């Protein structure tokens, strides 16, 4: 099998450096902008919902969407039951670590049993 990559070391180094700037800029620019001006209170209130929204989007996709991107409830019963259990644990304990551990254990046990 022949090598497809014919780049030299300088080209690889340039790729790594450009990748650094592409990954660093979206993190650095907002910090630079928002440290020099006051952030409105409504924006801070709105930003409190972002982590919950992202987490919900990821969980709902993994629980209710099949690998072929079809809505599927029948084949995901262990995940659905585990997500309800984790939701209750998170609501009553407010502990992310406990929620993650309970979620992992419940998915494992439910997958074995069901």
PDB file of C-alpha atoms in Angstrom:
ATOM      1  CA  UNK A   1       0.000   0.000   0.000  1.00  0.00           C
ATOM      2  CA  UNK A   2       1.494   3.344  -0.967  1.00  0.00           C
ATOM      3  CA  UNK A   3       1.364   6.445   1.181  1.00  0.00           C
ATOM      4  CA  UNK A   4      -1.194   8.993   0.054  1.00  0.00           C
ATOM      5  CA  UNK A   5       0.259  11.816   2.118  1.00  0.00           C
ATOM      6  CA  UNK A   6       3.091  13.609   0.324  1.00  0.00           C
ATOM      7  CA  UNK A   7       3.388  16.554   2.693  1.00  0.00           C
ATOM      8  CA  UNK A   8       6.719  17.568   4.074  1.00  0.00           C
ATOM      9  CA  UNK A   9       7.423  18.506   7.692  1.00  0.00           C
ATOM     10  CA  UNK A  10       6.953  22.232   7.111  1.00  0.00           C
ATOM     11  CA  UNK A  11       3.471  21.679   5.689  1.00  0.00           C
ATOM     12  CA  UNK A  12       2.502  19.528   8.674  1.00  0.00           C
ATOM     13  CA  UNK A  13       3.816  22.180  11.049  1.00  0.00           C
ATOM     14  CA  UNK A  14       1.871  24.879   9.200  1.00  0.00           C
ATOM     15  CA  UNK A  15      -1.286  22.768   9.480  1.00  0.00           C
ATOM     16  CA  UNK A  16      -0.814  22.400  13.247  1.00  0.00           C
ATOM     17  CA  UNK A  17      -0.184  26.147  13.683  1.00  0.00           C
ATOM     18  CA  UNK A  18      -3.230  27.109  11.610  1.00  0.00           C
ATOM     19  CA  UNK A  19      -5.333  24.584  13.512  1.00  0.00           C
ATOM     20  CA  UNK A  20      -4.201  26.214  16.748  1.00  0.00           C
ATOM     21  CA  UNK A  21      -5.366  29.637  15.572  1.00  0.00           C
ATOM     22  CA  UNK A  22      -8.682  28.292  14.310  1.00  0.00           C
ATOM     23  CA  UNK A  23      -9.343  26.650  17.677  1.00  0.00           C
ATOM     24  CA  UNK A  24      -7.958  29.516  19.784  1.00  0.00           C
ATOM     25  CA  UNK A  25      -9.664  32.492  18.107  1.00  0.00           C
ATOM     26  CA  UNK A  26     -13.281  31.645  19.049  1.00  0.00           C
ATOM     27  CA  UNK A  27     -12.196  31.377  22.684  1.00  0.00           C
ATOM     28  CA  UNK A  28      -9.930  34.416  22.833  1.00  0.00           C
ATOM     29  CA  UNK A  29     -11.969  37.008  20.933  1.00  0.00           C
ATOM     30  CA  UNK A  30     -15.077  36.901  23.185  1.00  0.00           C
ATOM     31  CA  UNK A  31     -12.886  37.102  26.289  1.00  0.00           C
ATOM     32  CA  UNK A  32     -11.095  40.121  24.857  1.00  0.00           C
ATOM     33  CA  UNK A  33     -14.372  41.846  23.929  1.00  0.00           C
ATOM     34  CA  UNK A  34     -16.360  41.113  27.097  1.00  0.00           C
ATOM     35  CA  UNK A  35     -13.625  42.005  29.601  1.00  0.00           C
ATOM     36  CA  UNK A  36     -13.651  45.601  28.367  1.00  0.00           C
ATOM     37  CA  UNK A  37     -17.422  46.218  28.519  1.00  0.00           C
ATOM     38  CA  UNK A  38     -20.211  45.515  30.938  1.00  0.00           C
ATOM     39  CA  UNK A  39     -22.391  42.557  30.043  1.00  0.00           C
ATOM     40  CA  UNK A  40     -26.136  43.310  30.321  1.00  0.00           C
ATOM     41  CA  UNK A  41     -28.052  41.469  33.023  1.00  0.00           C
ATOM     42  CA  UNK A  42     -30.548  39.997  30.515  1.00  0.00           C
ATOM     43  CA  UNK A  43     -27.630  38.402  28.652  1.00  0.00           C
ATOM     44  CA  UNK A  44     -26.308  36.780  31.825  1.00  0.00           C
ATOM     45  CA  UNK A  45     -29.786  35.438  32.609  1.00  0.00           C
ATOM     46  CA  UNK A  46     -30.123  34.088  29.073  1.00  0.00           C
ATOM     47  CA  UNK A  47     -26.678  32.431  29.205  1.00  0.00           C
ATOM     48  CA  UNK A  48     -27.704  30.383  32.255  1.00  0.00           C
ATOM     49  CA  UNK A  49     -29.911  28.292  29.944  1.00  0.00           C
ATOM     50  CA  UNK A  50     -27.210  27.445  27.401  1.00  0.00           C
ATOM     51  CA  UNK A  51     -25.590  24.478  29.245  1.00  0.00           C
ATOM     52  CA  UNK A  52     -28.998  22.939  29.975  1.00  0.00           C
ATOM     53  CA  UNK A  53     -30.088  23.388  26.360  1.00  0.00           C
ATOM     54  CA  UNK A  54     -26.936  21.827  24.931  1.00  0.00           C
ATOM     55  CA  UNK A  55     -27.046  18.930  27.377  1.00  0.00           C
ATOM     56  CA  UNK A  56     -30.728  18.315  26.600  1.00  0.00           C
ATOM     57  CA  UNK A  57     -30.089  18.342  22.858  1.00  0.00           C
ATOM     58  CA  UNK A  58     -27.309  15.772  23.201  1.00  0.00           C
ATOM     59  CA  UNK A  59     -29.279  13.509  25.532  1.00  0.00           C
ATOM     60  CA  UNK A  60     -32.498  13.627  23.504  1.00  0.00           C
ATOM     61  CA  UNK A  61     -30.606  12.749  20.327  1.00  0.00           C
ATOM     62  CA  UNK A  62     -28.910   9.752  21.954  1.00  0.00           C
ATOM     63  CA  UNK A  63     -32.069   8.517  23.661  1.00  0.00           C
ATOM     64  CA  UNK A  64     -34.713   8.986  20.969  1.00  0.00           C
ATOM     65  CA  UNK A  65     -32.901   8.992  17.620  1.00  0.00           C
ATOM     66  CA  UNK A  66     -31.624   5.814  15.990  1.00  0.00           C
ATOM     67  CA  UNK A  67     -28.319   5.592  14.074  1.00  0.00           C
ATOM     68  CA  UNK A  68     -30.335   5.992  10.860  1.00  0.00           C
ATOM     69  CA  UNK A  69     -31.777   9.293  12.195  1.00  0.00           C
ATOM     70  CA  UNK A  70     -35.272   7.935  12.722  1.00  0.00           C
ATOM     71  CA  UNK A  71     -37.341   8.647  15.829  1.00  0.00           C
ATOM     72  CA  UNK A  72     -37.160   5.391  17.769  1.00  0.00           C
ATOM     73  CA  UNK A  73     -38.597   4.696  21.215  1.00  0.00           C
ATOM     74  CA  UNK A  74     -39.042   0.914  21.116  1.00  0.00           C
ATOM     75  CA  UNK A  75     -35.354   0.026  20.910  1.00  0.00           C
ATOM     76  CA  UNK A  76     -34.218   2.597  23.495  1.00  0.00           C
ATOM     77  CA  UNK A  77     -36.277   1.583  26.531  1.00  0.00           C
ATOM     78  CA  UNK A  78     -33.239   1.107  28.853  1.00  0.00           C
ATOM     79  CA  UNK A  79     -31.905   4.553  27.943  1.00  0.00           C
ATOM     80  CA  UNK A  80     -35.318   6.178  28.444  1.00  0.00           C
ATOM     81  CA  UNK A  81     -35.790   4.601  31.877  1.00  0.00           C
ATOM     82  CA  UNK A  82     -32.216   5.515  32.853  1.00  0.00           C
ATOM     83  CA  UNK A  83     -32.715   9.111  31.728  1.00  0.00           C
ATOM     84  CA  UNK A  84     -35.831   9.408  33.908  1.00  0.00           C
ATOM     85  CA  UNK A  85     -33.889   7.974  36.861  1.00  0.00           C
ATOM     86  CA  UNK A  86     -31.006  10.380  36.258  1.00  0.00           C
ATOM     87  CA  UNK A  87     -33.392  13.303  35.906  1.00  0.00           C
ATOM     88  CA  UNK A  88     -34.912  12.522  39.283  1.00  0.00           C
ATOM     89  CA  UNK A  89     -31.505  12.053  40.923  1.00  0.00           C
ATOM     90  CA  UNK A  90     -30.224  15.320  39.440  1.00  0.00           C
ATOM     91  CA  UNK A  91     -33.341  17.208  40.494  1.00  0.00           C
ATOM     92  CA  UNK A  92     -33.313  16.049  44.099  1.00  0.00           C
ATOM     93  CA  UNK A  93     -29.537  15.956  44.757  1.00  0.00           C
ATOM     94  CA  UNK A  94     -28.227  18.718  42.436  1.00  0.00           C
ATOM     95  CA  UNK A  95     -25.061  16.638  42.109  1.00  0.00           C
ATOM     96  CA  UNK A  96     -23.561  16.212  38.653  1.00  0.00           C
ATOM     97  CA  UNK A  97     -21.136  13.503  39.796  1.00  0.00           C
ATOM     98  CA  UNK A  98     -23.856  11.429  41.436  1.00  0.00           C
ATOM     99  CA  UNK A  99     -26.090  11.882  38.384  1.00  0.00           C
ATOM    100  CA  UNK A 100     -23.370  10.627  36.039  1.00  0.00           C
ATOM    101  CA  UNK A 101     -22.589   7.599  38.205  1.00  0.00           C
ATOM    102  CA  UNK A 102     -26.269   6.709  38.647  1.00  0.00           C
ATOM    103  CA  UNK A 103     -26.801   7.150  34.900  1.00  0.00           C
ATOM    104  CA  UNK A 104     -23.946   4.871  33.937  1.00  0.00           C
ATOM    105  CA  UNK A 105     -24.930   2.185  36.431  1.00  0.00           C
ATOM    106  CA  UNK A 106     -28.614   2.333  35.512  1.00  0.00           C
ATOM    107  CA  UNK A 107     -27.954   2.125  31.762  1.00  0.00           C
ATOM    108  CA  UNK A 108     -25.673  -0.863  32.319  1.00  0.00           C
ATOM    109  CA  UNK A 109     -28.078  -2.700  34.599  1.00  0.00           C
ATOM    110  CA  UNK A 110     -31.133  -1.951  32.466  1.00  0.00           C
ATOM    111  CA  UNK A 111     -29.334  -3.024  29.278  1.00  0.00           C
ATOM    112  CA  UNK A 112     -28.436  -6.327  30.943  1.00  0.00           C
ATOM    113  CA  UNK A 113     -31.920  -6.919  32.366  1.00  0.00           C
ATOM    114  CA  UNK A 114     -34.062  -5.678  29.469  1.00  0.00           C
TER     115      UNK A 114
END
